[in-house]
């Protein structure tokens, strides 16, 4: 395939069914105009001006850490307001962990935004069961979005046969690395875990932090455990343990936890990693103080399209797949990832139909423009044949299409109670406050509780 060119309809062949194994309302003074979602009318049949509407949107793309996504959100909102002069979209922007915490608070106090961001599966389920999210099947089946999503993506946002959010991203999680640091220390990209540990040892012996990690957010460390579990015990074992049809006391999963602590003992991660946020950990990689960084492809803009990042640095960034473990059951083309965030509409929003119309418009525009403007991989099908794209983006998109399996992030898969235990135990594991056996036992207990 020629550099920077993609075959038309490349994403059509990718099926995210591989991924999955296994109250509320905004208090505002807007009066709903009664328009149908997607209608886009700004005047009534009598040519009277359409009623003024304000839609409150809360998202997690700050201008600092997610510059290209933030720019695209603003662009879509500007376009929508120009086409719908009676509508005003008000944004509230928070970073990832602040966003999750505020979403919980707002749901408890009956103050969800009209439009917001959610994750799939277990994360979303309590909001749906609590009657907080509105079904979006009407706009999913409408002319603007019908048959536009990559197969398997919207299913991750369905509960009891209804779809409660629309995904806008697809992600896999590579290990990004600094090619200059590797070259300076005569290092090759590792294909096996033993080779990876040798890379870690060489870098650490030479005073370079091998891996950038901010584990205060905990899901960041979960990526390392999940990959080790996948490579040692196999993706099916991990999925079954997560959904309760298997168990975390599987020897391979316990070994994976032990390997996490082996990496800690080898000084694989930057100093103070357990007390740093993801953004703080990431800065170690962005400032070239750490050689590697394991993270989802939502970070691609910082390595490809973000004009605020020096091109000199972007040219240094490569990636490799998480290495295989000798004797392990996993394979090199198995990824941790899945559908990214999606948009929901609050069930009790006083402008619910207008909010749905905006979500329908937003998802459509995001799919069209996210590739070239933001450099992210959308959940909707996009023809990229005539796009001049960075090679890093092209290569990772090809990897996504060639994945043998994709395991959804553990804290997203799990029910909220189990997910909280998982995250707490991840930080304890990295901090060596629990043994691998205790780590497994706590997980087993949490999953068996089923909440």
Coordinates of C-alpha atoms in Angstrom, one line a residue:
X1 CA 0.0 0.0 0.0
X2 CA 1.5 3.4 -1.0
X3 CA 2.7 5.6 1.9
X4 CA -0.1 7.8 3.3
X5 CA -2.8 6.2 1.2
X6 CA -5.5 3.9 2.5
X7 CA -7.7 1.5 0.6
X8 CA -11.2 2.8 0.2
X9 CA -13.5 1.6 2.9
X10 CA -10.6 0.0 4.9
X11 CA -12.7 0.0 8.1
X12 CA -15.6 -1.8 6.5
X13 CA -13.9 -5.2 7.0
X14 CA -13.2 -4.7 10.7
X15 CA -15.7 -6.2 13.1
X16 CA -15.6 -5.2 16.7
X17 CA -17.6 -8.1 17.8
X18 CA -14.2 -9.5 18.7
X19 CA -14.2 -7.0 21.6
X20 CA -17.0 -8.1 23.8
X21 CA -17.1 -11.4 25.5
X22 CA -19.2 -12.1 27.3
X23 CA -32.3 9.8 38.4
X24 CA -31.6 12.4 36.1
X25 CA -31.9 15.4 34.0
X26 CA -30.5 18.9 33.5
X27 CA -32.2 21.6 35.4
X28 CA -32.5 24.5 33.0
X29 CA -35.1 27.0 31.9
X30 CA -35.2 25.9 28.3
X31 CA -38.6 25.0 26.9
X32 CA -38.5 22.2 24.3
X33 CA -39.6 23.4 20.9
X34 CA -41.0 20.0 20.0
X35 CA -38.9 19.7 16.9
X36 CA -38.0 16.1 15.7
X37 CA -34.5 14.9 16.1
X38 CA -32.5 15.6 13.0
X39 CA -35.2 17.9 11.5
X40 CA -33.0 21.0 11.6
X41 CA -35.9 23.4 11.1
X42 CA -35.3 26.9 12.5
X43 CA -38.8 28.2 11.7
X44 CA -42.3 27.1 12.2
X45 CA -44.9 26.5 9.6
X46 CA -46.1 30.1 10.1
X47 CA -42.6 31.5 9.6
X48 CA -42.4 32.5 13.3
X49 CA -38.9 32.5 14.7
X50 CA -37.9 29.2 16.3
X51 CA -37.8 29.3 20.1
X52 CA -34.4 30.0 21.6
X53 CA -32.8 26.8 23.0
X54 CA -29.7 26.3 25.1
X55 CA -28.1 22.8 25.1
X56 CA -25.5 22.1 27.9
X57 CA -22.7 19.8 26.9
X58 CA -20.1 18.3 29.2
X59 CA -17.0 16.7 27.7
X60 CA -13.4 15.7 28.6
X61 CA -11.2 17.3 25.9
X62 CA -9.4 20.2 27.5
X63 CA -7.5 22.6 25.2
X64 CA -4.2 21.8 26.9
X65 CA -4.1 18.0 27.0
X66 CA -6.5 17.2 24.1
X67 CA -5.9 20.2 21.8
X68 CA -7.1 18.7 18.5
X69 CA -10.2 17.1 19.9
X70 CA -11.0 20.3 21.7
X71 CA -10.6 22.2 18.5
X72 CA -12.8 19.8 16.6
X73 CA -15.6 20.0 19.2
X74 CA -15.5 23.8 19.0
X75 CA -15.6 23.7 15.2
X76 CA -18.6 21.3 15.1
X77 CA -20.5 23.5 17.7
X78 CA -19.8 26.6 15.7
X79 CA -21.1 25.0 12.5
X80 CA -24.2 23.7 14.2
X81 CA -25.0 27.1 15.7
X82 CA -24.6 28.8 12.4
X83 CA -27.1 26.3 10.8
X84 CA -29.4 26.5 13.8
X85 CA -29.3 30.2 14.9
X86 CA -31.9 29.6 17.6
X87 CA -29.6 27.0 19.4
X88 CA -26.8 27.9 21.8
X89 CA -24.4 25.1 22.9
X90 CA -22.7 25.7 26.2
X91 CA -19.6 23.6 27.0
X92 CA -18.2 22.5 30.3
X93 CA -14.8 20.8 29.9
X94 CA -13.1 18.7 32.4
X95 CA -10.1 16.3 32.3
X96 CA -10.8 12.6 32.4
X97 CA -10.9 11.8 36.2
X98 CA -12.6 15.1 37.1
X99 CA -15.2 14.3 34.4
X100 CA -16.0 10.9 35.8
X101 CA -16.3 12.2 39.3
X102 CA -18.6 15.1 38.3
X103 CA -20.8 12.7 36.3
X104 CA -21.4 10.7 39.4
X105 CA -22.2 13.8 41.5
X106 CA -24.5 15.2 38.8
X107 CA -26.4 11.9 38.5
X108 CA -27.0 11.7 42.2
X109 CA -28.3 15.3 42.4
X110 CA -30.5 15.0 39.2
X111 CA -28.4 17.5 37.3
X112 CA -26.9 15.6 34.2
X113 CA -26.0 17.8 31.2
X114 CA -28.3 17.6 28.2
X115 CA -25.4 16.0 26.2
X116 CA -22.4 14.3 27.8
X117 CA -19.7 11.7 27.4
X118 CA -19.9 8.1 28.6
X119 CA -18.0 4.8 28.3
X120 CA -19.6 1.6 27.2
X121 CA -20.6 -1.7 28.9
X122 CA -20.3 -1.9 32.6
X123 CA -19.5 1.8 33.1
X124 CA -22.8 2.9 31.4
X125 CA -25.1 0.3 32.8
X126 CA -26.0 1.9 36.2
X127 CA -26.8 5.2 34.4
X128 CA -29.1 3.3 32.1
X129 CA -30.7 1.2 34.9
X130 CA -31.3 4.4 36.8
X131 CA -33.2 5.9 33.9
X132 CA -30.6 8.7 33.3
X133 CA -29.8 8.1 29.6
X134 CA -32.3 8.5 26.8
X135 CA -32.5 5.7 24.1
X136 CA -31.0 6.9 20.9
X137 CA -32.3 4.2 18.5
X138 CA -34.4 6.8 16.7
X139 CA -31.4 8.8 15.5
X140 CA -29.2 5.6 15.1
X141 CA -31.7 4.4 12.6
X142 CA -32.3 7.7 10.9
X143 CA -31.1 8.8 7.5
X144 CA -28.1 10.6 8.7
X145 CA -26.5 7.8 10.7
X146 CA -28.1 4.5 9.5
X147 CA -25.4 2.0 8.5
X148 CA -22.7 4.5 9.2
X149 CA -21.0 2.8 12.2
X150 CA -18.3 0.2 12.1
X151 CA -19.8 -3.2 12.9
X152 CA -19.9 -4.0 16.6
X153 CA -19.3 -0.5 17.9
X154 CA -22.9 0.6 18.8
X155 CA -23.6 -2.8 20.3
X156 CA -21.2 -2.0 23.1
X157 CA -23.6 0.8 24.1
X158 CA -26.8 -1.3 24.1
X159 CA -28.6 -2.5 27.2
X160 CA -31.6 -4.8 26.9
X161 CA -31.9 -4.2 23.2
X162 CA -31.8 -0.4 23.2
X163 CA -28.9 1.9 22.4
X164 CA -28.2 4.6 25.0
X165 CA -25.1 6.3 23.6
X166 CA -23.4 6.7 20.2
X167 CA -19.6 5.9 20.0
X168 CA -17.3 8.3 18.3
X169 CA -13.9 6.6 18.6
X170 CA -12.2 3.3 18.1
X171 CA -9.0 2.5 20.0
X172 CA -6.2 0.1 20.4
X173 CA -3.3 0.6 22.8
X174 CA 0.3 0.4 21.4
X175 CA 3.5 1.1 23.2
X176 CA 4.8 4.4 21.8
X177 CA 8.5 4.8 21.9
X178 CA 11.1 7.5 21.3
X179 CA 13.2 6.3 18.3
X180 CA 16.1 8.7 19.2
X181 CA 16.4 7.4 22.7
X182 CA 16.4 3.8 21.4
X183 CA 19.1 4.6 18.8
X184 CA 21.3 6.4 21.4
X185 CA 21.4 3.2 23.5
X186 CA 21.6 0.8 20.5
X187 CA 18.2 -0.7 21.3
X188 CA 15.9 -2.6 19.0
X189 CA 12.1 -2.8 19.2
X190 CA 11.4 -5.9 21.4
X191 CA 9.3 -8.7 20.0
X192 CA 9.4 -10.8 23.1
X193 CA 8.8 -9.9 26.8
X194 CA 12.4 -11.1 27.7
X195 CA 13.7 -8.7 25.0
X196 CA 11.5 -6.0 26.5
X197 CA 12.9 -6.5 30.0
X198 CA 16.4 -6.2 28.6
X199 CA 15.4 -2.9 27.0
X200 CA 14.1 -1.8 30.4
X201 CA 17.3 -2.9 32.1
X202 CA 19.6 -1.1 29.6
X203 CA 17.6 2.2 29.9
X204 CA 17.4 2.0 33.7
X205 CA 21.2 1.3 34.0
X206 CA 21.8 4.4 31.9
X207 CA 19.7 6.7 34.0
X208 CA 16.8 6.9 31.6
X209 CA 13.2 6.2 32.8
X210 CA 12.1 3.3 30.6
X211 CA 8.4 3.8 30.8
X212 CA 6.2 6.9 31.4
X213 CA 3.3 6.1 33.7
X214 CA 0.9 8.2 35.8
X215 CA -0.9 5.6 37.9
X216 CA -2.8 7.8 40.2
X217 CA -5.6 7.4 37.7
X218 CA -5.1 3.6 38.0
X219 CA -6.7 2.6 34.7
X220 CA -3.3 3.5 33.2
X221 CA -1.6 0.7 35.2
X222 CA -4.5 -1.6 34.3
X223 CA -3.3 -1.5 30.7
X224 CA 0.0 -3.1 31.8
X225 CA -1.7 -5.8 33.8
X226 CA -4.2 -6.6 31.0
X227 CA -1.5 -7.0 28.4
X228 CA 0.5 -9.3 30.6
X229 CA -2.6 -11.3 31.4
X230 CA -3.4 -11.5 27.8
X231 CA 0.1 -12.6 26.7
X232 CA 0.5 -15.1 29.5
X233 CA -3.0 -16.6 30.1
X234 CA -4.6 -15.7 26.8
X235 CA -7.4 -13.2 26.0
X236 CA -10.2 -15.7 26.6
X237 CA -9.0 -16.4 30.2
X238 CA -8.9 -12.6 31.0
X239 CA -12.3 -12.0 29.4
X240 CA -13.9 -14.9 31.3
X241 CA -12.4 -13.8 34.6
X242 CA -13.7 -10.3 34.0
X243 CA -17.2 -11.4 33.2
X244 CA -17.4 -14.0 35.9
X245 CA -17.5 -17.1 33.8
X246 CA -13.8 -17.7 34.8
X247 CA -11.7 -16.7 37.7
X248 CA -8.9 -14.3 38.5
X249 CA -7.1 -17.0 40.5
X250 CA -6.1 -18.7 37.2
X251 CA -2.3 -19.3 37.5
X252 CA -1.7 -17.3 34.3
X253 CA -3.5 -14.2 35.7
X254 CA -1.6 -14.5 39.0
X255 CA 1.7 -14.7 37.1
X256 CA 0.7 -11.6 35.2
X257 CA 0.2 -9.7 38.5
X258 CA 3.6 -11.0 39.6
X259 CA 5.2 -9.7 36.4
X260 CA 3.8 -6.2 37.1
X261 CA 5.8 -6.2 40.4
X262 CA 8.8 -7.6 38.6
X263 CA 8.7 -4.5 36.4
X264 CA 8.4 -2.2 39.4
X265 CA 11.4 -3.9 41.0
X266 CA 13.3 -3.3 37.7
X267 CA 12.6 0.5 37.9
X268 CA 10.7 0.2 34.7
X269 CA 8.5 3.2 35.5
X270 CA 9.4 6.9 36.1
X271 CA 9.9 8.0 39.8
X272 CA 6.7 8.6 41.8
X273 CA 4.5 7.0 39.2
X274 CA 1.8 5.9 41.7
X275 CA 1.2 9.5 42.8
X276 CA 1.1 11.1 39.3
X277 CA -1.9 11.6 37.1
X278 CA -1.9 10.3 33.5
X279 CA -1.2 13.8 32.2
X280 CA 1.8 14.1 34.6
X281 CA 3.1 10.7 33.6
X282 CA 2.6 11.4 29.9
X283 CA 4.7 14.6 30.2
X284 CA 7.7 12.4 31.0
X285 CA 7.4 10.9 27.5
X286 CA 6.5 14.2 25.8
X287 CA 9.5 15.9 27.4
X288 CA 11.8 13.0 26.4
X289 CA 12.6 12.0 29.9
X290 CA 11.1 8.5 29.4
X291 CA 11.6 6.2 26.4
X292 CA 8.2 4.5 26.2
X293 CA 4.5 5.1 26.9
X294 CA 1.6 2.6 26.7
X295 CA -1.6 4.3 25.9
X296 CA -4.7 4.2 23.6
X297 CA -4.7 5.7 20.1
X298 CA -6.7 8.7 21.3
X299 CA -3.1 10.0 21.9
X300 CA -2.4 9.9 18.2
X301 CA -3.1 13.6 17.7
X302 CA -0.2 14.5 20.0
X303 CA 2.1 12.5 17.8
X304 CA 0.7 13.5 14.4
X305 CA -1.6 16.5 13.9
X306 CA -1.3 18.7 17.0
X307 CA 0.4 21.9 15.8
X308 CA 1.5 22.8 19.4
X309 CA 3.8 19.7 19.5
X310 CA 7.1 20.3 17.8
X311 CA 7.4 18.3 14.5
X312 CA 10.9 17.4 15.6
X313 CA 9.4 15.4 18.5
X314 CA 6.6 13.9 16.5
X315 CA 9.1 12.6 14.0
X316 CA 10.8 10.7 16.8
X317 CA 7.7 8.7 17.9
X318 CA 7.2 5.1 16.7
X319 CA 5.2 2.3 18.2
X320 CA 5.3 -1.4 18.7
X321 CA 2.9 -4.1 19.8
X322 CA 3.0 -5.4 23.4
X323 CA 5.6 -8.3 23.2
X324 CA 4.7 -12.0 23.4
X325 CA 5.7 -14.0 26.5
X326 CA 7.6 -17.3 25.9
X327 CA 5.2 -20.1 26.7
X328 CA 2.3 -17.8 27.0
X329 CA -1.1 -18.3 25.3
X330 CA -1.5 -14.8 23.8
X331 CA -0.4 -13.6 20.4
X332 CA 1.2 -10.4 19.1
X333 CA -2.0 -9.3 17.3
X334 CA -4.2 -9.3 20.3
X335 CA -4.9 -5.8 21.6
X336 CA -6.4 -4.0 24.6
X337 CA -8.8 -1.4 23.4
X338 CA -12.3 -1.1 22.0
X339 CA -14.9 1.6 21.3
X340 CA -13.9 4.8 22.8
X341 CA -16.2 7.3 24.4
X342 CA -19.7 7.9 23.2
X343 CA -22.3 10.7 23.5
X344 CA -25.4 10.4 25.6
X345 CA -28.6 12.5 26.0
X346 CA -30.1 12.9 29.4
X347 CA -33.5 11.3 29.7
X348 CA -34.9 14.2 31.7
X349 CA -33.4 16.9 29.6
X350 CA -36.0 19.7 29.0
X351 CA -34.5 20.0 25.4
X352 CA -34.2 16.3 24.7
X353 CA -35.3 16.4 21.1
X354 CA -33.0 19.3 20.3
X355 CA -30.2 17.5 22.2
X356 CA -30.7 14.4 20.1
X357 CA -30.6 16.5 16.9
X358 CA -27.3 17.9 18.0
X359 CA -25.9 14.5 18.8
X360 CA -26.9 13.2 15.4
X361 CA -25.2 16.1 13.8
X362 CA -22.1 15.9 16.0
X363 CA -21.5 12.2 15.4
X364 CA -21.8 12.6 11.7
X365 CA -19.5 15.6 11.5
X366 CA -17.0 14.0 13.9
X367 CA -16.7 10.9 11.7
X368 CA -16.1 13.1 8.6
X369 CA -13.6 15.5 10.1
X370 CA -11.8 13.6 13.0
X371 CA -9.4 11.8 10.7
X372 CA -7.8 14.9 9.1
X373 CA -8.6 17.5 11.7
X374 CA -7.9 15.6 15.0
X375 CA -6.0 12.5 13.9
X376 CA -8.3 10.1 15.8
X377 CA -9.8 6.9 14.6
X378 CA -13.6 7.3 14.5
X379 CA -16.3 4.7 15.2
X380 CA -18.1 5.6 12.0
X381 CA -17.0 4.4 8.5
X382 CA -14.9 6.9 6.7
X383 CA -13.4 6.8 3.2
X384 CA -9.8 7.8 3.7
X385 CA -8.6 6.9 0.2
X386 CA -8.0 10.5 -0.8
X387 CA -6.6 11.7 2.5
X388 CA -2.9 12.5 3.0
X389 CA -2.4 11.0 6.4
X390 CA 0.6 10.6 8.7
X391 CA 2.3 7.2 8.4
X392 CA 1.9 6.6 12.2
X393 CA -1.9 7.0 11.8
X394 CA -2.0 4.7 8.7
X395 CA 0.1 2.0 10.4
X396 CA -2.1 1.9 13.5
X397 CA -5.3 1.9 11.5
X398 CA -3.9 -1.1 9.6
X399 CA -3.1 -2.8 12.9
X400 CA -6.6 -2.2 14.2
X401 CA -8.0 -3.8 11.0
X402 CA -5.7 -6.8 11.4
X403 CA -6.3 -7.4 15.1
X404 CA -6.9 -11.1 16.1
X405 CA -8.9 -9.9 19.1
X406 CA -9.5 -6.8 21.1
X407 CA -10.2 -7.0 24.8
X408 CA -12.2 -4.1 26.2
X409 CA -10.6 -2.1 29.0
X410 CA -11.3 -4.0 32.3
X411 CA -12.7 -1.1 34.3
X412 CA -15.1 -0.4 31.4
X413 CA -16.2 -4.1 31.1
X414 CA -16.8 -4.6 34.8
X415 CA -19.8 -3.6 36.8
X416 CA -19.1 -0.5 38.9
X417 CA -18.4 -2.2 42.2
X418 CA -15.9 -4.7 40.7
X419 CA -14.4 -2.0 38.5
X420 CA -13.6 0.1 41.6
X421 CA -12.0 -2.9 43.3
X422 CA -10.0 -3.5 40.1
X423 CA -8.7 0.0 40.0
X424 CA -7.9 0.1 43.7
X425 CA -6.0 -3.2 43.5
X426 CA -4.1 -2.1 40.4
X427 CA -2.6 0.8 42.4
X428 CA -2.0 -1.5 45.4
X429 CA -0.3 -4.0 43.1
X430 CA 2.0 -1.4 41.5
X431 CA 2.7 0.0 45.0
X432 CA 3.5 -3.6 46.3
X433 CA 0.9 -3.2 49.0
X434 CA -0.7 -6.6 48.0
X435 CA 0.7 -9.9 46.8
X436 CA -0.3 -11.3 43.4
X437 CA -2.4 -13.8 45.2
X438 CA -4.2 -11.2 47.3
X439 CA -4.7 -9.2 44.1
X440 CA -6.4 -12.2 42.5
X441 CA -8.5 -13.0 45.6
X442 CA -9.9 -9.5 45.8
X443 CA -10.9 -9.5 42.2
X444 CA -12.5 -12.9 42.5
X445 CA -14.6 -11.7 45.4
X446 CA -15.6 -8.5 43.7
X447 CA -16.7 -10.2 40.5
X448 CA -18.7 -12.8 42.4
X449 CA -20.6 -10.1 44.2
X450 CA -21.9 -9.1 40.8
X451 CA -22.4 -5.3 41.4

